[in-house]
Amino acid sequence: LGKREGYIVASFSWIIFSVFGSLPFLLSGSVNSFTDAFFETMSGVTTTGSSIYTDIEVVTKGILFWRSIIQWVGGFGIIVLSLAILPLLSIGGGALYVAEVQGLTKDKIHHRIRETAKRLGMVYLILTAVEVVLLVIGKMDLFDAICHAFTTIATGGFSTKNSSFAAYSPYIQYVVVVFMMLAGINFTLHYYALSGKLRKFWGDEELRFYVIFIFITSLIIAVLLFLNHFSGVEKSIRNALFQVTSIITTTGFVSSDYLIWPGMMWFFVFLLFFAGACSGSTAGSIKMIRHIFLFKNFSLELKRLLHPNAVLPVQYNGKPVPKDSFLNVQVFFLFYMVIFALGSLIMSTTGLDFKSALGAVASSLGNIGPGLGTVGPMGNFAHVSIFGKWFLSFMMLLGRLELFTVMILLSPAFWRK
């Protein structure tokens, strides 16, 4: 398997799965068109969580289970992709973890990917099973517990309730917060933790930044909610922690409608759409490791202005970051923002108001789920035009496969011998 084949397999696997995964929606009659079926499936396998269903609680259990299954399978595929395939293509945040995946080298791919997948699959299954048990203890129905565990660990966000987790108890919401946070951590680190290598787990710089970022952001929002008399202390903390974790891990579950929060807090939440969780996790958007590199380089650039002859490399986990990896981060960030801006302009021509267009594209590109306006946490994508649904499906794929994996297929040079 060479680089060319790697790009093709990575991209077309998701497309082909989405085509065949649409069949249950069509054959069951739960959707009326292939466009809606494909949109729902692409949203599932890319773990985005956007939906065309206006009333999910009248949908049959078979379809509800299928929606959860495609997210769970898609989430595991993303882990293998980010930790075993993308590093070999030298792209994405996962490229920085080549040395972390034991025995994985560029000249020995086939056998090592199988071994890596087995280990990661074990971690994925354990986390899912533990969450099911804890949700059942919280008196959630077993069927709902299984469906929600599947979509939590996959950071997918499909729910069996119209109001998502606003329909459940505080205990269940706290359990889901914990597992959303766990799902947003690099799965290689989970494997190290289960293997007793806790020093490698806690010593990871991205993990520490990720946890601190979630708690500081949640604290700020909780204080603002309380000071604006939106809710009491505990509920302010719970809603803030749940929504911040849900958005940063790009899960998309909802415990409160952030669009009705006081002041301009919805805009603060919208900025979190561009802050993803850790590399090697099932989360989307711009991973924490990329933000770390950008912040560090900005800080070092100020020092370079004072000391122009000094050699000040960007370091990660105590080791210098190769220049090509850092350049990849800069280019990715630039492309991401350009695609977001152009995509928003395109979606605004499809009948959506500009706020909804911004939310739809940011949500799809970041694989988040709910957006802003009419596609917000209590809305859906049923009213989006046919062209809009196909365009957003492409945005989901583009964001899920780290931009370059899909973009390179659009280059004529790629198909020349």
Coordinates of C-alpha atoms in Angstrom, one line a residue:
L1 CA 0.0 0.0 0.0
G2 CA 1.6 3.3 -1.2
K3 CA 0.6 6.9 -0.5
R4 CA -1.6 7.1 -3.6
E5 CA -3.6 4.0 -2.6
G6 CA -3.7 5.3 1.0
Y7 CA -5.4 8.5 -0.1
I8 CA -7.9 6.7 -2.3
V9 CA -8.8 4.0 0.4
A10 CA -9.2 6.7 3.1
S11 CA -11.5 8.8 1.1
F12 CA -13.6 6.3 -0.8
S13 CA -14.1 4.0 2.2
W14 CA -16.3 6.7 3.8
I15 CA -18.1 7.5 0.6
I16 CA -18.9 3.9 -0.3
F17 CA -20.0 3.1 3.3
S18 CA -22.3 6.1 3.2
V19 CA -23.9 5.0 0.0
F20 CA -24.6 1.4 1.3
G21 CA -25.4 2.7 4.8
S22 CA -28.2 4.8 3.3
L23 CA -30.1 1.6 2.3
P24 CA -31.8 0.9 5.7
F25 CA -33.1 4.5 5.8
L26 CA -34.6 4.1 2.3
L27 CA -35.9 0.5 2.6
S28 CA -37.6 1.2 6.0
G29 CA -39.4 4.3 4.5
S30 CA -38.2 6.5 7.3
V31 CA -36.8 9.0 4.8
N32 CA -38.3 10.0 1.5
S33 CA -35.2 10.6 -0.6
F34 CA -31.7 9.3 -1.3
T35 CA -30.4 12.8 -0.5
D36 CA -31.8 12.7 3.0
A37 CA -30.6 9.1 3.5
F38 CA -27.1 9.9 2.3
F39 CA -26.9 13.0 4.5
E40 CA -28.0 11.1 7.6
T41 CA -25.5 8.3 6.9
M42 CA -22.6 10.6 6.1
S43 CA -23.4 12.5 9.3
G44 CA -23.3 9.2 11.1
V45 CA -20.1 7.6 9.7
T46 CA -18.2 10.9 10.0
T47 CA -19.5 11.2 13.6
T48 CA -21.0 14.6 12.9
G49 CA -24.5 14.1 14.4
S50 CA -26.5 16.5 12.2
S51 CA -29.9 15.1 11.4
I52 CA -32.8 15.5 9.0
Y53 CA -35.3 14.0 11.4
T54 CA -37.8 16.4 12.8
D55 CA -39.2 14.0 15.4
I56 CA -36.7 11.3 16.3
E57 CA -38.9 9.7 18.9
V58 CA -41.4 8.4 16.4
V59 CA -38.6 6.6 14.4
T60 CA -38.5 2.8 14.8
K61 CA -35.9 1.2 17.2
G62 CA -34.3 -0.6 14.2
I63 CA -33.4 2.7 12.6
L64 CA -32.4 4.3 15.9
F65 CA -30.0 1.4 16.5
W66 CA -28.7 1.7 12.9
R67 CA -27.9 5.4 13.4
S68 CA -26.0 4.6 16.6
I69 CA -24.1 1.6 15.0
I70 CA -22.9 3.6 12.0
Q71 CA -21.5 6.3 14.3
W72 CA -19.8 3.7 16.5
V73 CA -18.2 1.9 13.6
G74 CA -17.3 5.2 11.9
G75 CA -15.7 6.4 15.2
F76 CA -13.5 3.4 15.4
G77 CA -12.6 3.8 11.7
I78 CA -11.5 7.4 12.4
I79 CA -9.2 6.2 15.2
V80 CA -7.5 3.7 13.0
L81 CA -7.3 6.3 10.2
S82 CA -5.8 8.9 12.4
L83 CA -3.3 6.7 14.2
A84 CA -2.4 4.2 11.5
I85 CA -3.1 5.6 8.1
L86 CA -2.7 9.4 8.1
P87 CA 0.8 9.2 9.7
L88 CA 2.0 7.1 6.8
L89 CA 0.6 9.8 4.4
S90 CA 2.5 12.4 6.5
I91 CA -0.6 14.5 7.1
G92 CA -2.9 15.4 9.9
G93 CA -2.3 15.8 13.6
G94 CA -1.9 12.0 13.9
A95 CA 1.3 12.3 11.9
L96 CA 3.0 13.4 15.0
Y97 CA 2.2 10.1 16.7
V98 CA 4.1 7.8 14.4
A99 CA 6.6 7.1 17.1
E100 CA 3.9 6.5 19.7
V101 CA 2.1 3.7 17.8
Q102 CA 4.4 0.8 18.7
G103 CA 6.1 -0.9 15.8
L104 CA 4.3 1.2 13.2
T105 CA 6.8 2.3 10.5
K106 CA 6.4 3.5 6.9
D107 CA 7.8 0.3 5.4
K108 CA 5.8 -2.2 7.5
I109 CA 2.2 -1.1 7.3
H110 CA -0.1 -4.0 6.7
H111 CA 0.8 -6.2 9.7
R112 CA 1.2 -3.3 12.1
I113 CA -2.1 -1.7 11.3
R114 CA -3.9 -5.0 12.1
E115 CA -2.1 -5.1 15.5
T116 CA -2.8 -1.5 16.2
A117 CA -6.5 -1.9 15.4
K118 CA -6.8 -4.8 17.8
R119 CA -5.4 -2.9 20.7
L120 CA -7.4 0.3 20.0
G121 CA -10.5 -1.8 19.4
M122 CA -10.1 -3.3 22.9
V123 CA -10.0 0.1 24.5
Y124 CA -12.9 1.3 22.4
L125 CA -15.0 -1.7 23.4
I126 CA -14.2 -1.4 27.1
L127 CA -15.1 2.3 27.3
T128 CA -18.4 1.6 25.5
A129 CA -19.3 -1.3 27.8
V130 CA -18.5 0.6 31.0
E131 CA -20.6 3.6 29.9
V132 CA -23.6 1.3 29.2
V133 CA -23.4 -0.1 32.7
L134 CA -23.2 3.4 34.3
L135 CA -26.1 4.7 32.2
V136 CA -28.3 1.7 33.2
I137 CA -27.4 2.3 36.9
G138 CA -28.8 5.8 36.3
K139 CA -32.1 4.2 35.3
M140 CA -31.8 4.8 31.6
D141 CA -33.5 2.3 29.4
L142 CA -31.1 -0.4 28.2
F143 CA -31.8 0.3 24.6
D144 CA -31.2 4.0 25.0
A145 CA -28.1 3.3 27.1
I146 CA -26.6 1.2 24.3
C147 CA -27.4 3.7 21.6
H148 CA -26.1 6.7 23.6
A149 CA -22.9 4.8 24.7
F150 CA -22.2 4.0 21.0
T151 CA -22.6 7.7 20.0
T152 CA -20.8 9.1 23.0
I153 CA -17.6 7.0 22.6
A154 CA -17.7 7.8 18.8
T155 CA -18.3 11.5 19.7
G156 CA -21.1 11.3 17.3
G157 CA -24.1 12.9 19.0
F158 CA -27.1 11.0 17.6
S159 CA -29.7 10.7 20.3
T160 CA -32.9 8.8 20.7
K161 CA -34.6 11.8 22.2
N162 CA -35.7 15.1 20.5
S163 CA -34.3 17.1 23.4
S164 CA -31.1 15.0 23.6
F165 CA -29.7 14.9 27.2
A166 CA -32.0 17.7 28.4
A167 CA -34.5 14.8 28.9
Y168 CA -32.3 13.0 31.4
S169 CA -31.2 13.3 35.1
P170 CA -28.1 15.3 36.3
Y171 CA -26.4 12.0 37.1
I172 CA -26.7 10.7 33.6
Q173 CA -25.5 14.1 32.2
Y174 CA -22.4 13.9 34.4
V175 CA -21.7 10.3 33.3
V176 CA -21.9 11.4 29.7
V177 CA -19.6 14.4 30.3
V178 CA -16.9 12.0 31.7
F179 CA -17.1 9.7 28.7
M180 CA -17.2 12.5 26.2
M181 CA -14.0 13.8 27.8
L182 CA -12.5 10.3 27.6
A183 CA -13.5 9.9 24.0
G184 CA -11.7 13.1 23.2
I185 CA -8.4 11.8 24.4
N186 CA -5.8 10.2 22.1
F187 CA -6.7 6.4 22.2
T188 CA -3.0 5.5 22.2
L189 CA -2.8 7.2 25.6
H190 CA -5.8 5.1 26.8
Y191 CA -4.0 2.0 25.7
Y192 CA -0.9 3.1 27.7
A193 CA -3.1 3.8 30.8
L194 CA -4.7 0.3 30.6
S195 CA -1.2 -1.1 30.2
G196 CA -0.1 0.6 33.5
K197 CA 2.0 3.2 31.8
L198 CA 0.4 6.1 33.6
R199 CA 3.5 8.3 33.3
K200 CA 3.0 8.4 29.5
F201 CA -0.7 9.1 30.0
W202 CA -0.4 12.1 32.4
G203 CA 2.9 13.3 30.8
D204 CA 1.2 14.1 27.5
E205 CA 1.2 17.9 26.8
E206 CA -1.8 17.8 24.6
L207 CA -3.9 15.9 27.2
R208 CA -3.1 18.4 29.9
F209 CA -3.9 21.4 27.7
Y210 CA -7.2 19.7 26.7
V211 CA -8.4 19.1 30.2
I212 CA -7.3 22.5 31.5
F213 CA -9.0 24.2 28.5
I214 CA -12.3 22.4 29.1
F215 CA -12.4 23.3 32.8
I216 CA -11.4 26.9 32.4
T217 CA -13.8 27.5 29.6
S218 CA -16.6 25.8 31.5
L219 CA -15.9 27.8 34.6
I220 CA -16.1 31.1 32.6
I221 CA -19.5 30.2 31.0
A222 CA -20.9 28.8 34.4
V223 CA -20.0 32.1 36.1
L224 CA -21.7 34.1 33.3
L225 CA -24.8 32.0 33.4
F226 CA -25.1 32.4 37.1
L227 CA -24.4 36.1 37.1
N228 CA -27.1 36.6 34.5
H229 CA -29.6 34.7 36.7
F230 CA -30.1 32.0 34.0
S231 CA -29.9 29.2 36.5
G232 CA -28.6 28.2 39.9
V233 CA -25.0 27.3 40.8
E234 CA -25.1 23.6 40.2
K235 CA -27.2 23.8 37.0
S236 CA -25.0 26.6 35.7
I237 CA -21.9 24.4 36.3
R238 CA -23.5 21.3 34.8
N239 CA -24.9 23.0 31.7
A240 CA -21.6 24.8 31.0
L241 CA -19.5 21.7 31.5
F242 CA -21.8 19.6 29.4
Q243 CA -22.0 22.0 26.5
V244 CA -18.4 22.9 26.4
T245 CA -17.3 19.3 26.6
S246 CA -19.9 18.3 23.9
I247 CA -18.7 21.0 21.5
I248 CA -14.9 20.7 22.1
T249 CA -15.1 16.9 21.7
T250 CA -17.4 17.6 18.7
T251 CA -20.0 15.2 20.1
G252 CA -23.0 17.5 19.7
F253 CA -25.2 16.3 22.6
V254 CA -27.4 19.0 24.2
S255 CA -28.4 19.6 27.8
S256 CA -29.4 23.2 27.2
D257 CA -30.1 25.4 24.2
Y258 CA -27.1 27.7 24.1
L259 CA -28.8 30.0 21.6
I260 CA -31.1 31.3 24.3
W261 CA -28.3 31.9 26.8
P262 CA -28.1 35.5 27.9
G263 CA -26.1 38.2 26.1
M264 CA -23.7 37.1 23.3
M265 CA -22.8 33.9 25.0
W266 CA -23.9 32.0 21.9
F267 CA -21.0 33.7 20.0
F268 CA -18.5 32.5 22.7
V269 CA -19.8 29.0 22.3
F270 CA -19.5 29.4 18.5
L271 CA -15.8 30.1 18.8
L272 CA -15.5 26.7 20.5
F273 CA -16.6 25.1 17.2
F274 CA -13.0 25.7 16.1
A275 CA -11.4 24.0 19.1
G276 CA -11.3 20.2 18.7
A277 CA -10.1 17.6 21.2
C278 CA -7.0 15.5 21.0
S279 CA -5.3 14.0 18.0
G280 CA -5.9 10.2 17.8
S281 CA -9.4 10.6 19.2
T282 CA -12.8 10.4 17.5
A283 CA -13.2 14.2 17.7
G284 CA -13.1 16.5 14.7
S285 CA -12.5 20.2 14.1
I286 CA -9.0 21.8 14.7
K287 CA -7.3 19.5 17.1
M288 CA -5.7 20.8 20.4
I289 CA -2.2 19.9 19.2
R290 CA -2.5 22.3 16.3
H291 CA -3.6 25.1 18.7
I292 CA -0.7 24.3 21.0
F293 CA 1.8 24.7 18.1
L294 CA 0.2 27.9 17.0
F295 CA 0.3 29.4 20.5
K296 CA 3.9 28.3 21.1
N297 CA 5.1 29.7 17.8
F298 CA 3.4 33.0 18.4
S299 CA 5.2 33.2 21.8
L300 CA 8.5 32.2 20.3
E301 CA 8.1 34.7 17.5
L302 CA 8.0 37.5 20.0
K303 CA 11.3 36.2 21.5
R304 CA 12.8 36.0 18.0
L305 CA 12.0 39.7 17.5
L306 CA 14.1 40.5 20.6
H307 CA 16.8 37.9 19.8
P308 CA 16.9 37.5 16.0
N309 CA 20.0 35.2 16.0
A310 CA 18.7 32.8 18.6
V311 CA 17.7 29.3 17.7
L312 CA 14.3 28.8 19.3
P313 CA 12.6 25.6 18.0
V314 CA 9.0 24.7 18.9
Q315 CA 9.0 21.8 21.4
Y316 CA 6.3 19.3 22.2
N317 CA 6.5 16.8 25.1
G318 CA 10.1 18.1 25.5
K319 CA 11.2 17.3 22.0
P320 CA 11.7 19.7 19.0
V321 CA 8.9 19.7 16.4
P322 CA 10.1 19.1 12.8
K323 CA 9.7 22.1 10.6
D324 CA 7.6 20.2 8.1
S325 CA 5.1 19.2 10.8
F326 CA 4.8 22.7 12.0
L327 CA 4.3 24.0 8.4
N328 CA 1.6 21.4 8.0
V329 CA -0.2 22.9 11.0
Q330 CA 0.0 26.4 9.6
V331 CA -1.3 25.3 6.2
F332 CA -4.1 23.2 7.7
F333 CA -5.3 26.2 9.8
L334 CA -5.2 28.5 6.8
F335 CA -7.1 26.1 4.6
Y336 CA -9.6 25.3 7.3
M337 CA -10.5 29.0 7.8
V338 CA -10.6 29.7 4.0
I339 CA -12.9 26.6 3.4
F340 CA -15.1 27.7 6.3
A341 CA -15.5 31.3 4.9
L342 CA -16.1 30.1 1.3
G343 CA -18.5 27.4 2.4
S344 CA -20.5 29.9 4.5
L345 CA -20.9 32.2 1.5
I346 CA -22.1 29.2 -0.6
M347 CA -24.6 28.0 2.0
S348 CA -26.0 31.5 2.4
T349 CA -27.1 31.4 -1.3
T350 CA -29.2 28.2 -0.6
G351 CA -31.9 30.0 1.4
L352 CA -30.4 29.9 4.8
D353 CA -29.9 33.1 6.7
F354 CA -26.2 34.0 7.2
K355 CA -26.1 33.0 10.9
S356 CA -27.6 29.6 10.1
A357 CA -25.2 29.3 7.1
L358 CA -22.2 30.0 9.4
G359 CA -23.4 27.5 11.9
A360 CA -24.1 24.8 9.3
V361 CA -20.7 25.0 7.7
A362 CA -18.7 25.3 11.0
S363 CA -20.7 22.3 12.4
S364 CA -20.3 20.1 9.3
L365 CA -16.6 20.9 8.7
G366 CA -15.9 20.4 12.4
N367 CA -18.1 17.3 12.6
I368 CA -20.0 18.8 15.6
G369 CA -23.7 18.4 14.8
P370 CA -25.8 21.3 16.0
G371 CA -25.0 24.7 14.6
L372 CA -26.6 28.2 14.9
G373 CA -29.9 29.6 13.9
T374 CA -32.4 27.2 12.3
V375 CA -29.8 24.4 12.5
G376 CA -29.1 25.0 16.2
P377 CA -29.3 22.6 19.1
M378 CA -33.0 22.4 19.1
G379 CA -33.3 22.5 15.3
N380 CA -32.5 20.1 12.4
F381 CA -31.3 20.1 8.8
A382 CA -34.6 18.9 7.2
H383 CA -35.3 22.3 5.7
V384 CA -31.9 22.7 4.0
S385 CA -32.1 22.5 0.2
I386 CA -31.0 19.4 -1.7
F387 CA -27.9 21.2 -2.9
G388 CA -27.2 22.3 0.6
K389 CA -27.4 18.8 2.0
W390 CA -25.0 17.5 -0.6
F391 CA -22.6 20.4 0.0
L392 CA -22.7 19.9 3.8
S393 CA -22.1 16.2 3.3
F394 CA -19.0 17.1 1.4
M395 CA -18.0 19.4 4.2
M396 CA -18.4 16.6 6.7
L397 CA -16.2 14.3 4.7
L398 CA -13.6 17.0 4.1
G399 CA -13.4 17.9 7.8
R400 CA -13.4 14.2 8.9
L401 CA -10.5 13.3 6.7
E402 CA -8.3 16.2 7.7
L403 CA -8.9 18.3 4.5
F404 CA -5.8 17.2 2.6
T405 CA -6.9 13.6 2.2
V406 CA -9.9 14.7 0.1
M407 CA -8.4 17.8 -1.5
I408 CA -5.5 15.9 -3.0
L409 CA -8.0 13.7 -4.9
L410 CA -9.3 16.9 -6.6
S411 CA -5.9 17.7 -8.0
P412 CA -5.3 16.6 -11.6
A413 CA -1.7 15.9 -10.8
F414 CA -2.7 13.1 -8.4
W415 CA -4.3 11.1 -11.2
R416 CA -1.4 11.4 -13.6
K417 CA 1.0 8.4 -13.8

